[in-house]
XYZ file of C-alpha atoms in Angstrom:
624
model
C 25.111 20.389 81.515
C 28.184 18.591 80.300
C 28.369 14.823 80.174
C 31.830 15.286 81.653
C 30.213 16.475 84.854
C 30.000 13.195 86.738
C 32.208 10.130 86.738
C 31.769 7.200 89.069
C 35.455 6.274 89.190
C 38.732 7.607 87.833
C 40.213 4.145 87.275
C 38.836 0.674 86.906
C 39.399 -2.958 86.084
C 38.599 -4.340 82.661
C 37.503 -7.908 82.129
C 40.039 -10.261 80.542
C 38.272 -12.519 78.088
C 39.172 -16.186 78.463
C 39.852 -17.367 74.927
C 41.153 -20.801 73.921
C 44.790 -19.742 74.026
C 47.870 -21.053 75.767
C 49.016 -20.180 79.268
C 51.800 -17.912 78.026
C 49.343 -15.717 76.167
C 47.093 -15.587 79.218
C 49.908 -14.225 81.355
C 51.412 -11.810 78.866
C 48.090 -10.252 77.806
C 46.626 -9.858 81.274
C 45.197 -6.357 81.778
C 43.814 -5.400 85.164
C 43.384 -1.687 85.408
C 43.018 1.431 83.310
C 42.938 5.100 84.164
C 39.926 7.111 83.058
C 40.681 9.498 80.204
C 38.577 11.595 77.843
C 41.382 11.394 75.277
C 39.857 10.011 72.063
C 43.211 9.643 70.298
C 44.769 6.177 70.534
C 47.862 6.482 72.685
C 49.772 3.717 70.937
C 50.231 5.460 67.605
C 53.728 6.663 66.821
C 52.667 10.147 65.773
C 50.972 11.004 69.097
C 53.195 12.880 71.593
C 54.295 10.823 74.577
C 52.112 11.274 77.643
C 53.521 12.794 80.802
C 54.514 10.537 83.670
C 52.370 10.730 86.784
C 53.875 11.651 90.154
C 53.501 9.632 93.334
C 51.490 11.396 96.022
C 54.027 10.266 98.645
C 56.598 12.549 96.984
C 54.520 15.622 97.931
C 54.017 16.754 101.569
C 50.592 16.072 103.089
C 49.911 19.744 103.791
C 50.597 20.779 100.229
C 48.357 18.027 98.847
C 45.575 19.064 101.230
C 45.879 22.664 100.024
C 45.793 21.460 96.411
C 42.545 19.574 96.990
C 41.016 22.617 98.702
C 42.110 24.967 95.912
C 40.839 22.501 93.305
C 37.374 22.445 94.897
C 37.299 26.248 95.180
C 38.270 26.786 91.543
C 35.666 24.232 90.416
C 33.026 26.083 92.419
C 34.020 29.452 90.947
C 34.566 28.448 87.323
C 33.840 24.854 86.317
C 30.147 24.955 85.432
C 29.008 28.561 85.748
C 27.376 28.586 82.298
C 24.812 26.032 83.502
C 23.378 28.721 85.771
C 22.065 30.336 82.579
C 18.488 30.541 83.855
C 19.624 33.051 86.498
C 21.839 35.038 84.125
C 19.045 35.185 81.569
C 16.988 37.343 83.931
C 19.827 39.871 84.056
C 20.254 39.824 80.272
C 16.528 40.467 79.820
C 16.670 43.389 82.257
C 19.668 44.742 80.325
C 17.494 44.529 77.169
C 19.957 42.262 75.386
C 18.666 41.410 71.874
C 15.620 43.582 72.538
C 16.083 45.088 69.078
C 14.893 41.755 67.580
C 11.355 42.278 68.909
C 8.603 43.451 66.574
C 6.793 46.763 66.989
C 3.672 44.946 68.100
C 5.570 43.066 70.815
C 7.178 46.299 72.006
C 3.828 48.047 72.114
C 2.396 45.234 74.231
C 5.421 45.499 76.520
C 6.154 41.806 76.124
C 8.572 40.761 78.846
C 10.623 38.690 76.398
C 9.707 38.322 72.750
C 10.130 35.179 70.663
C 13.208 36.122 68.608
C 14.877 37.667 71.652
C 14.249 34.463 73.593
C 15.627 32.370 70.734
C 18.836 34.406 70.495
C 19.368 34.380 74.256
C 18.890 30.635 74.320
C 21.402 30.303 71.494
C 24.107 31.575 73.841
C 23.282 28.743 76.216
C 23.230 26.200 73.400
C 26.726 27.295 72.382
C 27.926 27.043 75.986
C 26.432 23.573 76.465
C 27.836 22.194 73.206
C 31.244 23.670 74.037
C 31.240 22.058 77.466
C 30.562 18.659 75.911
C 32.921 18.865 72.955
C 35.562 20.645 75.007
C 35.964 17.590 77.250
C 37.545 15.765 74.319
C 40.094 18.525 73.780
C 40.895 18.711 77.475
C 41.459 14.945 77.615
C 44.195 15.135 75.003
C 45.845 18.266 76.448
C 45.764 16.884 79.993
C 47.398 13.575 79.086
C 50.146 15.172 77.028
C 50.920 18.454 78.786
C 49.632 18.011 82.325
C 47.132 19.816 84.588
C 49.169 23.022 84.910
C 48.902 23.800 81.187
C 45.154 23.142 81.421
C 44.967 25.570 84.358
C 46.679 28.360 82.433
C 44.445 27.689 79.406
C 41.309 27.896 81.562
C 42.450 31.264 82.941
C 42.966 32.678 79.465
C 39.567 31.474 78.255
C 37.789 32.818 81.351
C 39.445 36.233 80.915
C 38.391 36.406 77.250
C 34.848 35.311 78.080
C 34.493 37.812 80.920
C 35.810 40.710 78.828
C 33.492 39.800 75.942
C 30.510 39.825 78.306
C 31.601 43.028 80.061
C 32.139 45.029 76.847
C 29.546 43.267 74.704
C 27.749 46.504 73.794
C 30.940 48.028 72.416
C 32.224 45.101 70.363
C 31.494 44.813 66.614
C 30.354 41.162 66.829
C 27.878 39.100 68.830
C 29.943 39.110 72.014
C 27.357 37.238 74.097
C 27.752 34.073 72.024
C 31.542 34.429 72.068
C 31.499 34.992 75.824
C 29.416 31.864 76.406
C 31.827 29.842 74.286
C 34.945 30.970 76.159
C 33.374 30.772 79.626
C 32.230 27.195 78.975
C 35.617 26.212 77.532
C 37.406 27.754 80.492
C 35.118 25.866 82.846
C 35.766 22.470 81.315
C 39.536 23.162 81.303
C 39.156 23.748 85.026
C 36.983 20.765 85.844
C 38.351 17.715 84.000
C 41.974 18.147 85.202
C 40.704 18.301 88.792
C 39.863 14.582 88.750
C 43.491 13.579 89.312
C 43.405 15.283 92.728
C 41.380 12.282 93.917
C 44.683 10.387 93.904
C 46.345 12.899 96.227
C 44.861 10.851 99.094
C 43.985 7.397 97.679
C 42.298 6.264 100.906
C 39.791 9.131 100.523
C 39.460 8.971 96.749
C 35.669 8.681 96.785
C 35.229 11.601 99.183
C 37.459 13.921 97.130
C 35.690 12.921 93.916
C 32.342 13.747 95.544
C 33.672 17.150 96.694
C 34.919 18.040 93.212
C 31.693 16.894 91.587
C 29.644 18.802 94.150
C 31.718 21.924 93.526
C 30.914 21.632 89.824
C 27.197 21.418 90.570
C 27.388 24.337 92.967
C 29.170 26.519 90.399
C 25.815 27.127 88.710
C 25.127 29.391 91.725
C 27.711 31.943 90.503
C 25.243 33.419 88.028
C 22.570 33.238 90.720
C 24.845 35.442 92.817
C 25.162 37.833 89.866
C 21.388 38.064 89.607
C 20.937 38.692 93.336
C 23.562 41.460 93.293
C 21.988 43.001 90.192
C 18.478 42.969 91.642
C 19.516 44.171 95.096
C 21.259 47.214 93.575
C 18.328 47.918 91.209
C 20.619 47.382 88.228
C 23.246 49.901 89.359
C 25.805 47.091 89.538
C 25.313 46.289 85.881
C 26.544 43.450 83.689
C 29.880 45.122 82.977
C 30.707 45.533 86.634
C 29.751 41.956 87.455
C 32.037 40.398 84.869
C 34.902 42.784 85.504
C 34.737 41.747 89.147
C 34.714 38.104 88.023
C 38.212 38.597 86.556
C 39.468 37.927 90.086
C 38.720 34.235 89.480
C 41.088 33.629 86.521
C 43.769 35.633 88.351
C 43.309 33.348 91.360
C 43.618 30.295 89.109
C 46.875 31.572 87.579
C 48.389 32.314 90.986
C 47.388 28.912 92.349
C 48.835 27.144 89.301
C 52.167 28.932 89.734
C 52.566 28.434 93.485
C 50.354 25.534 94.600
C 48.999 23.150 91.984
C 51.040 20.166 90.670
C 52.760 20.028 87.281
C 51.747 16.425 86.672
C 48.785 14.244 87.564
C 49.018 11.983 90.601
C 49.519 8.249 90.213
C 46.450 6.067 90.580
C 45.984 3.399 93.237
C 46.892 0.688 90.721
C 50.124 2.421 89.736
C 51.031 2.749 93.406
C 50.313 -0.949 93.948
C 52.730 -1.801 91.132
C 55.424 0.299 92.763
C 54.716 -1.238 96.158
C 55.082 -4.804 94.913
C 58.357 -3.939 93.218
C 59.611 -2.203 96.360
C 58.811 -5.287 98.426
C 61.378 -7.340 96.480
C 64.857 -7.241 98.166
C 66.409 -8.471 94.931
C 66.049 -4.968 93.516
C 68.929 -3.929 95.766
C 71.261 -5.986 93.550
C 72.637 -4.615 90.264
C 74.927 -6.263 87.737
C 77.024 -3.115 87.840
C 77.959 -3.948 91.449
C 80.596 -6.372 90.101
C 82.548 -3.392 88.793
C 83.106 -2.009 92.301
C 86.500 -2.385 93.919
C 85.741 -4.181 97.190
C 83.004 -5.953 99.155
C 82.638 -3.066 101.625
C 81.740 -0.650 98.846
C 79.315 -3.171 97.377
C 77.687 -3.678 100.766
C 77.379 0.105 101.338
C 75.723 0.889 98.009
C 73.317 -2.038 98.386
C 72.470 -0.915 101.912
C 71.686 2.588 100.614
C 69.421 1.109 97.984
C 67.700 -0.987 100.616
C 67.062 2.074 102.809
C 65.600 4.056 99.908
C 63.469 1.084 98.861
C 62.057 0.614 102.361
C 61.381 4.336 102.693
C 59.436 4.292 99.417
C 57.578 1.184 100.554
C 56.585 2.785 103.858
C 55.423 5.949 102.092
C 53.276 4.039 99.614
C 51.743 1.889 102.350
C 50.844 4.998 104.330
C 48.951 6.276 101.284
C 47.101 3.062 100.487
C 46.392 2.053 104.068
C 46.924 -1.186 105.913
C 46.652 -4.605 104.297
C 43.175 -4.980 105.782
C 42.092 -1.622 104.337
C 43.398 -2.552 100.898
C 41.653 -5.910 101.005
C 38.443 -4.186 102.046
C 38.782 -1.771 99.117
C 39.384 -4.597 96.634
C 36.452 -6.562 98.040
C 34.206 -3.517 97.668
C 35.292 -3.092 94.044
C 34.472 -6.742 93.365
C 31.061 -6.314 94.973
C 30.356 -3.341 92.697
C 31.032 -5.467 89.621
C 28.761 -8.237 90.823
C 26.016 -5.790 91.836
C 26.034 -4.058 88.429
C 25.022 -7.205 86.563
C 26.608 -5.911 83.333
C 30.290 -5.535 84.170
C 32.547 -6.797 81.389
C 29.811 -7.055 78.751
C 31.981 -5.624 75.951
C 35.401 -5.477 77.595
C 38.260 -6.543 75.354
C 36.458 -5.567 72.143
C 37.636 -2.762 69.888
C 35.851 0.593 70.135
C 34.595 0.207 66.551
C 32.858 -3.072 67.366
C 31.456 -1.690 70.619
C 29.888 1.267 68.803
C 28.037 -1.100 66.459
C 26.190 -2.882 69.270
C 22.731 -2.104 70.730
C 24.500 -1.426 74.042
C 25.904 1.743 72.464
C 23.124 2.669 70.033
C 20.286 2.628 72.572
C 22.126 4.561 75.304
C 23.341 7.144 72.775
C 19.881 7.869 71.379
C 18.475 8.121 74.906
C 21.300 10.475 75.921
C 20.748 12.744 72.909
C 17.069 12.961 73.848
C 17.685 13.624 77.544
C 20.357 16.247 76.829
C 17.916 18.081 74.584
C 15.255 17.922 77.312
C 17.596 19.165 80.039
C 18.818 22.131 78.052
C 15.334 22.961 76.764
C 14.077 23.094 80.364
C 16.981 25.220 81.669
C 16.718 27.722 78.811
C 12.920 28.094 78.764
C 11.820 27.520 82.368
C 10.376 31.041 82.734
C 8.556 31.140 79.374
C 7.090 27.677 79.942
C 5.539 28.561 83.283
C 4.481 32.001 82.133
C 2.129 30.180 79.748
C 1.187 27.266 82.033
C 0.453 29.453 85.069
C -0.777 32.458 83.040
C 1.120 34.788 85.352
C 4.448 36.632 85.070
C 4.698 36.851 88.834
C 4.216 33.122 89.392
C 6.589 32.309 86.525
C 9.244 34.521 88.125
C 8.623 32.834 91.469
C 9.090 29.392 89.906
C 12.190 30.586 88.045
C 13.742 31.896 91.273
C 13.122 28.560 92.968
C 14.688 26.767 89.997
C 17.810 28.985 90.145
C 18.335 27.974 93.766
C 17.358 24.305 93.461
C 19.574 23.583 90.436
C 22.983 23.902 92.173
C 21.669 22.811 95.559
C 20.049 19.649 94.225
C 23.228 18.574 92.469
C 25.313 18.992 95.618
C 22.907 17.179 97.944
C 22.384 14.200 95.657
C 26.078 13.411 94.988
C 26.627 10.979 97.928
C 23.282 9.258 97.433
C 23.936 8.763 93.721
C 27.279 7.156 94.552
C 25.658 4.725 96.969
C 22.959 3.893 94.431
C 25.404 3.130 91.610
C 27.656 1.055 93.871
C 24.955 -1.137 95.378
C 22.166 -1.430 92.821
C 22.201 -3.224 89.482
C 22.506 -1.208 86.290
C 19.097 -2.460 85.151
C 17.428 -1.027 88.264
C 19.262 2.283 87.839
C 18.149 2.533 84.201
C 14.577 1.686 85.205
C 14.669 4.468 87.815
C 15.928 6.887 85.165
C 13.067 5.960 82.837
C 10.568 6.431 85.674
C 11.908 9.868 86.639
C 12.053 10.929 82.996
C 8.406 10.047 82.490
C 7.179 11.657 85.723
C 9.041 14.937 85.094
C 7.662 15.049 81.555
C 4.085 14.675 82.789
C 4.531 17.202 85.609
C 6.024 19.716 83.154
C 2.765 19.638 81.200
C 0.427 20.308 84.160
C -0.754 23.946 84.612
C -0.515 23.943 88.410
C 1.893 25.603 90.848
C 2.354 22.426 92.914
C 3.243 20.519 89.738
C 5.833 23.166 88.895
C 7.605 22.804 92.228
C 7.373 19.001 92.118
C 8.769 19.003 88.589
C 11.756 21.146 89.602
C 12.517 19.036 92.670
C 12.577 15.840 90.626
C 14.426 17.505 87.747
C 17.384 18.614 89.905
C 17.685 15.024 91.182
C 17.143 13.316 87.830
C 19.705 15.420 85.959
C 22.866 14.575 87.973
C 21.668 10.988 88.372
C 21.493 10.580 84.616
C 24.975 11.975 84.018
C 26.480 9.810 86.768
C 24.687 6.703 85.517
C 25.945 7.425 81.997
C 29.630 7.344 82.901
C 29.041 4.376 85.199
C 27.289 2.470 82.392
C 30.086 3.286 79.917
C 32.864 2.105 82.249
C 31.107 -1.111 83.246
C 29.847 -2.095 79.800
C 32.559 -0.807 77.433
C 35.542 -0.796 79.804
C 38.187 1.777 80.668
C 40.511 0.756 77.832
C 38.122 2.241 75.232
C 36.381 4.723 77.535
C 37.798 7.843 75.877
C 36.807 6.808 72.360
C 33.360 5.343 73.083
C 32.263 7.879 75.689
C 33.743 10.660 73.572
C 31.531 9.558 70.681
C 28.461 9.727 72.932
C 29.510 13.210 74.062
C 29.931 14.387 70.465
C 26.565 13.086 69.312
C 24.758 14.396 72.402
C 26.468 17.771 71.988
C 25.378 18.037 68.375
C 21.867 17.012 69.414
C 21.655 20.086 71.648
C 21.283 22.199 68.523
C 17.763 20.785 68.134
C 16.746 22.919 71.122
C 15.984 25.852 68.816
C 13.771 23.546 66.765
C 11.881 22.431 69.863
C 11.294 26.044 70.845
C 10.114 26.844 67.321
C 7.626 23.973 67.469
C 6.252 25.221 70.777
C 5.869 28.735 69.345
C 4.514 27.940 65.865
C 2.678 24.612 66.243
C 1.529 24.522 69.864
C 0.895 28.282 70.196
C 3.378 28.741 73.104
C 1.940 25.778 75.031
C 4.944 23.666 76.238
C 2.717 20.857 77.531
C 2.434 18.811 74.322
C 6.177 19.057 73.651
C 7.051 17.880 77.159
C 4.620 14.970 76.833
C 6.003 13.974 73.428
C 9.583 14.037 74.743
C 8.597 12.044 77.827
C 6.752 9.476 75.700
C 9.648 9.050 73.307
C 12.005 8.684 76.263
C 9.709 6.071 77.810
C 9.770 3.924 74.649
C 13.546 4.207 74.307
C 14.078 3.645 78.009
C 11.971 0.488 78.157
C 13.810 -0.868 75.120
C 17.169 -0.189 76.769
C 16.139 -1.715 80.109
C 14.797 -4.879 78.443
C 17.926 -5.307 76.319
C 20.343 -4.685 79.201
C 18.406 -7.082 81.437
C 18.426 -9.830 78.810
C 22.072 -9.427 77.781
C 23.212 -8.798 81.350
C 22.007 -12.239 82.403
C 23.987 -13.761 79.552
C 27.091 -11.825 80.597
C 26.816 -13.055 84.175
C 26.499 -16.657 82.972
C 29.543 -16.223 80.766
C 31.589 -14.767 83.623
C 30.577 -17.638 85.894
C 31.676 -20.153 83.256
C 35.003 -18.368 82.842
C 35.592 -18.381 86.594
C 34.873 -22.101 86.681
C 37.327 -22.797 83.857
C 40.005 -20.621 85.440
C 39.648 -22.335 88.807
C 40.899 -25.529 87.153
C 44.215 -23.876 86.247
C 45.006 -21.444 89.082
C 48.685 -21.098 88.116
C 47.726 -19.431 84.833
C 46.213 -16.605 86.802
C 49.494 -15.782 88.525
C 50.485 -12.719 86.565
C 52.699 -10.258 88.369
C 51.854 -6.621 88.820
C 54.698 -5.733 86.467
C 52.666 -7.252 83.638
C 50.195 -4.427 84.055
C 52.623 -1.918 82.578
C 54.401 -1.804 79.256
C 58.176 -2.097 78.832
C 58.747 1.660 78.986
C 56.598 2.144 82.077
C 58.177 -0.896 83.758
C 61.647 0.507 83.136
C 60.642 3.843 84.660
C 59.262 2.152 87.735
C 62.428 0.145 88.294
C 64.571 3.199 87.648
C 63.041 4.892 90.680
C 63.359 1.919 93.006
C 66.208 -0.333 91.887
C 67.585 -2.229 88.955
C 65.569 -3.369 86.008
C 64.831 -7.117 85.948
C 67.112 -7.521 82.914
C 70.017 -6.077 84.945
C 69.553 -8.290 87.989
C 68.610 -11.564 86.308
C 72.200 -12.828 85.811
C 72.947 -12.130 89.474
C 69.903 -14.030 90.670
C 70.545 -16.929 88.335
C 74.024 -17.660 89.786
C 72.657 -19.413 92.833
C 69.489 -20.806 91.311
C 68.658 -23.191 88.507
C 66.193 -21.548 86.169
C 62.875 -22.998 85.206
C 64.150 -23.299 81.680
C 67.104 -25.482 82.783
C 64.767 -27.760 84.695
C 62.473 -27.971 81.696
C 65.368 -28.943 79.414
C 66.507 -31.634 81.857
C 63.027 -33.103 81.837
C 62.723 -32.743 78.065
C 59.205 -31.379 78.341
C 57.970 -29.046 75.627
C 55.171 -27.811 77.855
C 57.616 -26.946 80.643
C 59.815 -25.169 78.134
C 56.919 -22.906 77.097
C 56.122 -22.137 80.744
C 59.738 -21.283 81.509
C 59.780 -18.770 78.661
C 57.008 -16.878 80.425
C 58.556 -16.992 83.894
C 62.072 -16.033 82.817
């Protein structure tokens, strides 16, 4: 499972640290909101290509946006996370005798269902797929920001075609095509999934619902390989592996067609970006341009300003229809504030550089725990049948448990999505982490018990614990580290966790060579190690979280003494280039209209000079 699977929000507010600086610096450096990105490259460097502008959802008809959301969910279901249904596909590969030539003569004579080296090589294909899904998110982040979702869609189609053809003609290719197929199928899936996040902004009022649908579609995509297995078994193997993956080529063709005729070229603007546009559109002064003085007569000036006013009001009405009424917007903002307060850790490391954040226990502890949990998750998915064949001492019962796991894995992810969202929004991060530690320990103990009831209980908790952990991870990263450094810090966690997946082969070797095929001791050791790490993380977050809340309360108290310093306009949220683009679509840039506005008004600077106040002069420099 990729760490890119679940995100709690696609944009968020970062804390502004209240340093002992002057009012001008407070206003000019104010940063309110950032858009989530997996791009690990700093976007301010001169050698990085300029990122594509986003498009306002109000510029696209409602029907077309609705179709885009529907198509996005369908493509995520068909392609985004199919490689995580490996447990179901593995049954087909075993029946097709893939890697059977690696078995020893003794194992063949005993008609071993799946021998050790065969199992190791099959699991290697899943390891490659899982690592690719994690590392691929970093590549997709950069491509998406610079070239847009359409390029990502075409890339995903190409990768899915290559992966399907490698799997279909694996027996005829001169290289290990199963590993190559897993790589390309996973890469195609992540190129499908990550770009789908921006569709949440197609209908900002229903952002949470659309995000849940896309995330649920990703979880459900693990059922694609379950469908392959059911078709294979129902036809007694007549519909073989080649036929299954040749039929799957319909999916990348569908993605290409939808990208050409339906899906957007650029990502949709976030709620914050729309709010900036709305505030600018509310200002009638944007109807005035310095260039108006060059017109011949007052009637022509009046006409062109009236046209600008009509366009401005039309844009304003369109944006308001997207964001909802004033009461709805206030309710949304209040809910976001409540989430921050409920978390108990929001803003802990906001405003710090990514390098400094990575050096803190906040990062170190969660990274080590994530590496461990990723290894556990993938070890369970890849070896579920072999584990219960030993624990239950029955091939039939192991197959029964494996079949239940194949069904519960996608279903559990889909059903838990809304409940996970409610949990993360209303419960403190400390409580969420404590719940994760509890579930990790219980599943580890259940996985060591040689009983059928324990097997089913373990699977039920596992399919809940897994998506909860991934969702809590992104939620923790956004709240603790902030959105400004999210790509770099979270990308580092993804890289390290992805590399840690390679230890899965070592875990399987230990079970085979040291524990004589008994998975119980390994599951108990992993659960125990996770318990120690988890308790350490919970204690640290609880202790530091209290300090963060005290610091925020002190900052709020200091800021309440100087309310005017908090009055930063929405235009301060965007850089000079972005601000110029916004004004270009609505009216004149502030630099163009300032002389016009100043004719009838005395500026703050003039008043400050008349009073001879140095402090007023500094304030006027900010306002002008």
